[in-house]
XYZ file of C-alpha atoms in Angstrom:
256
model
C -5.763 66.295 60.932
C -8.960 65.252 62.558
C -9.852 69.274 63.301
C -9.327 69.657 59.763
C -11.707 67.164 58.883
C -13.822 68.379 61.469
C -14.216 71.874 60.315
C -14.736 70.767 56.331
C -17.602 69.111 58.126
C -19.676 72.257 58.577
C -21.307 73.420 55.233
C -22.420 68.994 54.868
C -24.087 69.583 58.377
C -25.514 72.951 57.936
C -27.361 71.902 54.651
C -28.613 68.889 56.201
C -30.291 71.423 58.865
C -31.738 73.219 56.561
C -33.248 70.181 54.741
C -34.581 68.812 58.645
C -36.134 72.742 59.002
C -37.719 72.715 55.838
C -38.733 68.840 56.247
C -36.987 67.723 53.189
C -34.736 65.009 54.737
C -33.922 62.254 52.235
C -35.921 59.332 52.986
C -34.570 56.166 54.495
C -33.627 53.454 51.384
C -35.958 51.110 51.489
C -34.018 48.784 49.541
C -32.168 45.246 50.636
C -28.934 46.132 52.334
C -25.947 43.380 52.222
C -25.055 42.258 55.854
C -21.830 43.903 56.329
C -19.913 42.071 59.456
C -21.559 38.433 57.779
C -19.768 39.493 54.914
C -16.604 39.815 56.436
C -17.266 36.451 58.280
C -17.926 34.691 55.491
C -14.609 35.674 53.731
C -12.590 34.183 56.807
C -10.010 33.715 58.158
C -9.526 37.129 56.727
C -11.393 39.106 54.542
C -10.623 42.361 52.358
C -12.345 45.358 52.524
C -10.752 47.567 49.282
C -11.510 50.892 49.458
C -12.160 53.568 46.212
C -10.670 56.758 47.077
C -9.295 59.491 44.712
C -7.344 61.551 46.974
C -5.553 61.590 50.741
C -4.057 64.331 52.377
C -1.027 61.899 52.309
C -0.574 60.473 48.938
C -2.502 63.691 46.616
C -4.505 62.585 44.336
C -4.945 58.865 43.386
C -5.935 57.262 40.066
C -8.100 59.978 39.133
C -9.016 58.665 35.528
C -10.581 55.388 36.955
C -14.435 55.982 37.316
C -16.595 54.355 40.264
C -18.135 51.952 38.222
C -15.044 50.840 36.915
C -12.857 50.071 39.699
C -16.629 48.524 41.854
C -16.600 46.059 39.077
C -12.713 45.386 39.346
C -12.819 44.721 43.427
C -16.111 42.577 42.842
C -14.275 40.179 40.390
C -10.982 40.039 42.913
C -12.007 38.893 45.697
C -13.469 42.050 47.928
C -15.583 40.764 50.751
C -16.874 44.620 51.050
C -16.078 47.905 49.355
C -15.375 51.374 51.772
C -16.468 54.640 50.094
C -15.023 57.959 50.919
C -17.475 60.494 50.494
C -15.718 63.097 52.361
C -14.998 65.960 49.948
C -12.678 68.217 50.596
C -9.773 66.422 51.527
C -10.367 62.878 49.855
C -12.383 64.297 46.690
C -15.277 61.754 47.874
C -18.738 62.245 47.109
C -22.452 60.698 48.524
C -23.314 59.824 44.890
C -20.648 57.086 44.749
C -22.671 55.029 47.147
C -24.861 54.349 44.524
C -23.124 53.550 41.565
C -20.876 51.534 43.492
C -23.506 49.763 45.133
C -24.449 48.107 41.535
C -21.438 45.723 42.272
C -24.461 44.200 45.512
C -21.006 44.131 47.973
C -21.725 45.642 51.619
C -20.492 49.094 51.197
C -18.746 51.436 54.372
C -19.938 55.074 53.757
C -16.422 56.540 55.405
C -16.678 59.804 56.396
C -15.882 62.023 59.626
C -19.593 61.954 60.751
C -20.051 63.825 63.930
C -23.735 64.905 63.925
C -27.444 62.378 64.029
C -28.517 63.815 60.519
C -25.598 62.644 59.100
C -26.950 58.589 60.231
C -29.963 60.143 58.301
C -28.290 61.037 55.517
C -26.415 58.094 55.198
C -29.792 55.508 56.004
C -31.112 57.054 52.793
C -28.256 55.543 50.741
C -27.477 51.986 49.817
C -24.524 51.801 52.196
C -24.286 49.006 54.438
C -22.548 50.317 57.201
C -20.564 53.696 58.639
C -17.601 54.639 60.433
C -17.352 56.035 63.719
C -14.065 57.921 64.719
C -14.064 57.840 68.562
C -11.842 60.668 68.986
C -14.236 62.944 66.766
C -17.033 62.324 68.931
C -17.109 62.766 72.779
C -18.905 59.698 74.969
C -22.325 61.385 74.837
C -22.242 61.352 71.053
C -21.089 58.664 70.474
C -23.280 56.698 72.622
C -26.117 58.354 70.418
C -24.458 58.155 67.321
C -24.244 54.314 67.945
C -27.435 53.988 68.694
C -29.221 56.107 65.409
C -26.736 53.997 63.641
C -28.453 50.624 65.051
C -31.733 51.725 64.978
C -31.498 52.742 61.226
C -30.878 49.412 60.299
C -27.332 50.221 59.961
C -23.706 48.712 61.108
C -20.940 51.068 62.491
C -17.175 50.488 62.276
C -15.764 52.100 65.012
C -12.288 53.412 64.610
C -9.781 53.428 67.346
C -6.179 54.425 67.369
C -4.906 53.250 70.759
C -6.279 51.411 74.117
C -7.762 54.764 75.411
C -10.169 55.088 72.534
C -10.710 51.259 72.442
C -11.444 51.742 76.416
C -14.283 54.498 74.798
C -15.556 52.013 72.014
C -16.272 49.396 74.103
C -18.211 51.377 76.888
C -20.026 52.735 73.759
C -21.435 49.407 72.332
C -19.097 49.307 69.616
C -19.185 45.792 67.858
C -17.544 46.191 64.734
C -13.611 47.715 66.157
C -11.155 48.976 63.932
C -7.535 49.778 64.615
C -5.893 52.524 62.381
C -1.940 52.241 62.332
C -1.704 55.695 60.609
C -0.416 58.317 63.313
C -2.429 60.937 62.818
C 0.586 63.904 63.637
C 2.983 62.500 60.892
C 0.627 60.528 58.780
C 2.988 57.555 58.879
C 1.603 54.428 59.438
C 3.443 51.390 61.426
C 1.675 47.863 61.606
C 3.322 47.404 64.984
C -0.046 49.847 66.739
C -2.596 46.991 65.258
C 0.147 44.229 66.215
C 0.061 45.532 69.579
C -3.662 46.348 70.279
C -4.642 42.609 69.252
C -4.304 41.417 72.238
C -7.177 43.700 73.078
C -9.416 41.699 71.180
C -12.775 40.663 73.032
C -14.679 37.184 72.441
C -17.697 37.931 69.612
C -15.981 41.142 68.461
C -15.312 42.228 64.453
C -11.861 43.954 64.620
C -10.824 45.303 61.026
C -6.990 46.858 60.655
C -6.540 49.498 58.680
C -3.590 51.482 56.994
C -0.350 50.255 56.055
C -1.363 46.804 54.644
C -0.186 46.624 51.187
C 1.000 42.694 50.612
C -0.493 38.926 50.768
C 2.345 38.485 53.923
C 0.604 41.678 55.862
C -2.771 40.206 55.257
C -2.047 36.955 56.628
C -0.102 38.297 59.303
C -3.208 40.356 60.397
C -5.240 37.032 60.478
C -2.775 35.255 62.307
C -3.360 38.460 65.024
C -7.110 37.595 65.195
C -8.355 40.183 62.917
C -11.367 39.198 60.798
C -10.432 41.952 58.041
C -8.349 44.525 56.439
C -9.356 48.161 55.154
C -6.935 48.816 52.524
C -6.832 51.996 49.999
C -4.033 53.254 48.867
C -1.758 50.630 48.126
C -4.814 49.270 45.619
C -5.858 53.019 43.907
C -1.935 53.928 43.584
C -1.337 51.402 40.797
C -2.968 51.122 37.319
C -4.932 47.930 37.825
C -6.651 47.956 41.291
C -8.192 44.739 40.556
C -4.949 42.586 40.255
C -3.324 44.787 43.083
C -6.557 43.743 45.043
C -6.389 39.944 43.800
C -2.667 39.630 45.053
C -4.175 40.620 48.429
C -6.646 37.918 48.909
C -5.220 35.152 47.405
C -6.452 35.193 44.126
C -3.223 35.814 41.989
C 0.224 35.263 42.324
């Protein structure tokens, strides 16, 4: 899956070449930009990051007929410490322009995307986003190192994703201070809460570790916490339903 996402890659970076040759490279926002991790910190012992997606390659399309807007203004009123954005668009039906109508909300916003090349820190530095994620296995040491290090000098926060101790082993050499553990197996798309169960005891001192995929109930959040993670990315199990909000407030506590 991740050379898929890889190769839909090419026409975003090509265009953004063409802007750099051209010297018409969005400018960096300029705007206030909600701490991201402090967020998260704040909403302890866990906090929820709910994500607005509209399609996966494992679930098809999701919730199509709820707008941005609508479902920003649902996870701001249930309880979301921050909101992830898919802008990817091929696969997940995502789009750059969702950054800033869902940045209305003022939650610290995760531009997610499979961003393998500098222009694309750029690119995203010139939105309202708060932070973006990093796959490690997208992205060899070299790049990432770099990546990293745009990321941080933009004014930016990375999430780093990791699937096992070998890419947490690359993460940590690269500066990575925001971790997070996907439980999805990339080959079968499956996920299993026993990968973030088990890489938890991987958890450095002054590190943000975030699990994603496969949380969808109040008992997996807690049990998450009780790991040592400071959040949870969940999608899916919030878009699937018809009311995201109350799907998101059962997740942090906030109804029954």
């Amino acid at each position: 899956m991740l050379e898929k996402f890889r190769a839909a890659q090419a026409p975003a970076i090509k265009r953004l070449k063409e802007l750099e040759a051209t010297e018409k490279l969005p400018m960096p926002y300029t705007g206030k930009r909600p701490p991201f991790s402090d967020a998260l910190l704040a909403a302890g012992p866990v906090a929820v990051i709910a994500e607005y997606k509209r399609a996966s390659p494992s679930a098809g399309d999701i919730n199509l007929g709820l707008s941005p807007a609508e479902v920003a203004a649902m996870y701001a009123a249930s309880g979301a410490a921050a909101i992830s954005v898919l802008t990817e668009e091929t696969y997940f039906k995502g789009s750059l322009d969702y950054l800033e109508t869902i940045g209305a909300v003022g939650l610290p916003m995760l531009r997610k995307d499979f961003l393998l090349h500098p222009l694309q820190v750029v690119e995203t530095a010139a939105t309202k986003a708060s932070a973006l994620l990093l796959i490690v296995r997208m992205l060899t040491d070299e790049e990432l190192s770099e990546m990293l290090r745009l990321t941080y000098d933009a004014g930016l926060e990375a999430v780093v994703e990791v699937f096992d101790e070998a890419d947490l082993e690359r993460a940590e050499k690269a500066g990575a201070r925001i971790v997070q553990v996907n439980s999805r197996d990339l080959d079968t798309l499956k996920t299993d809460l026993d990968v973030a169960r088990r890489m938890a005891a991987k958890k450095r001192p002054g590190r943000i570790w975030i699990a994603a995929s496969g949380i969808s109930s109040r008992a997996d959040v807690l049990g998450m916490a009780a790991l040592g993670y400071n959040a949870v990315l969940v999608g899916t199990s919030l878009m699937s339903g018809e009311d995201p909000g109350l799907a998101l407030a059962r997740l942090t506590g906030k109804a029954d």
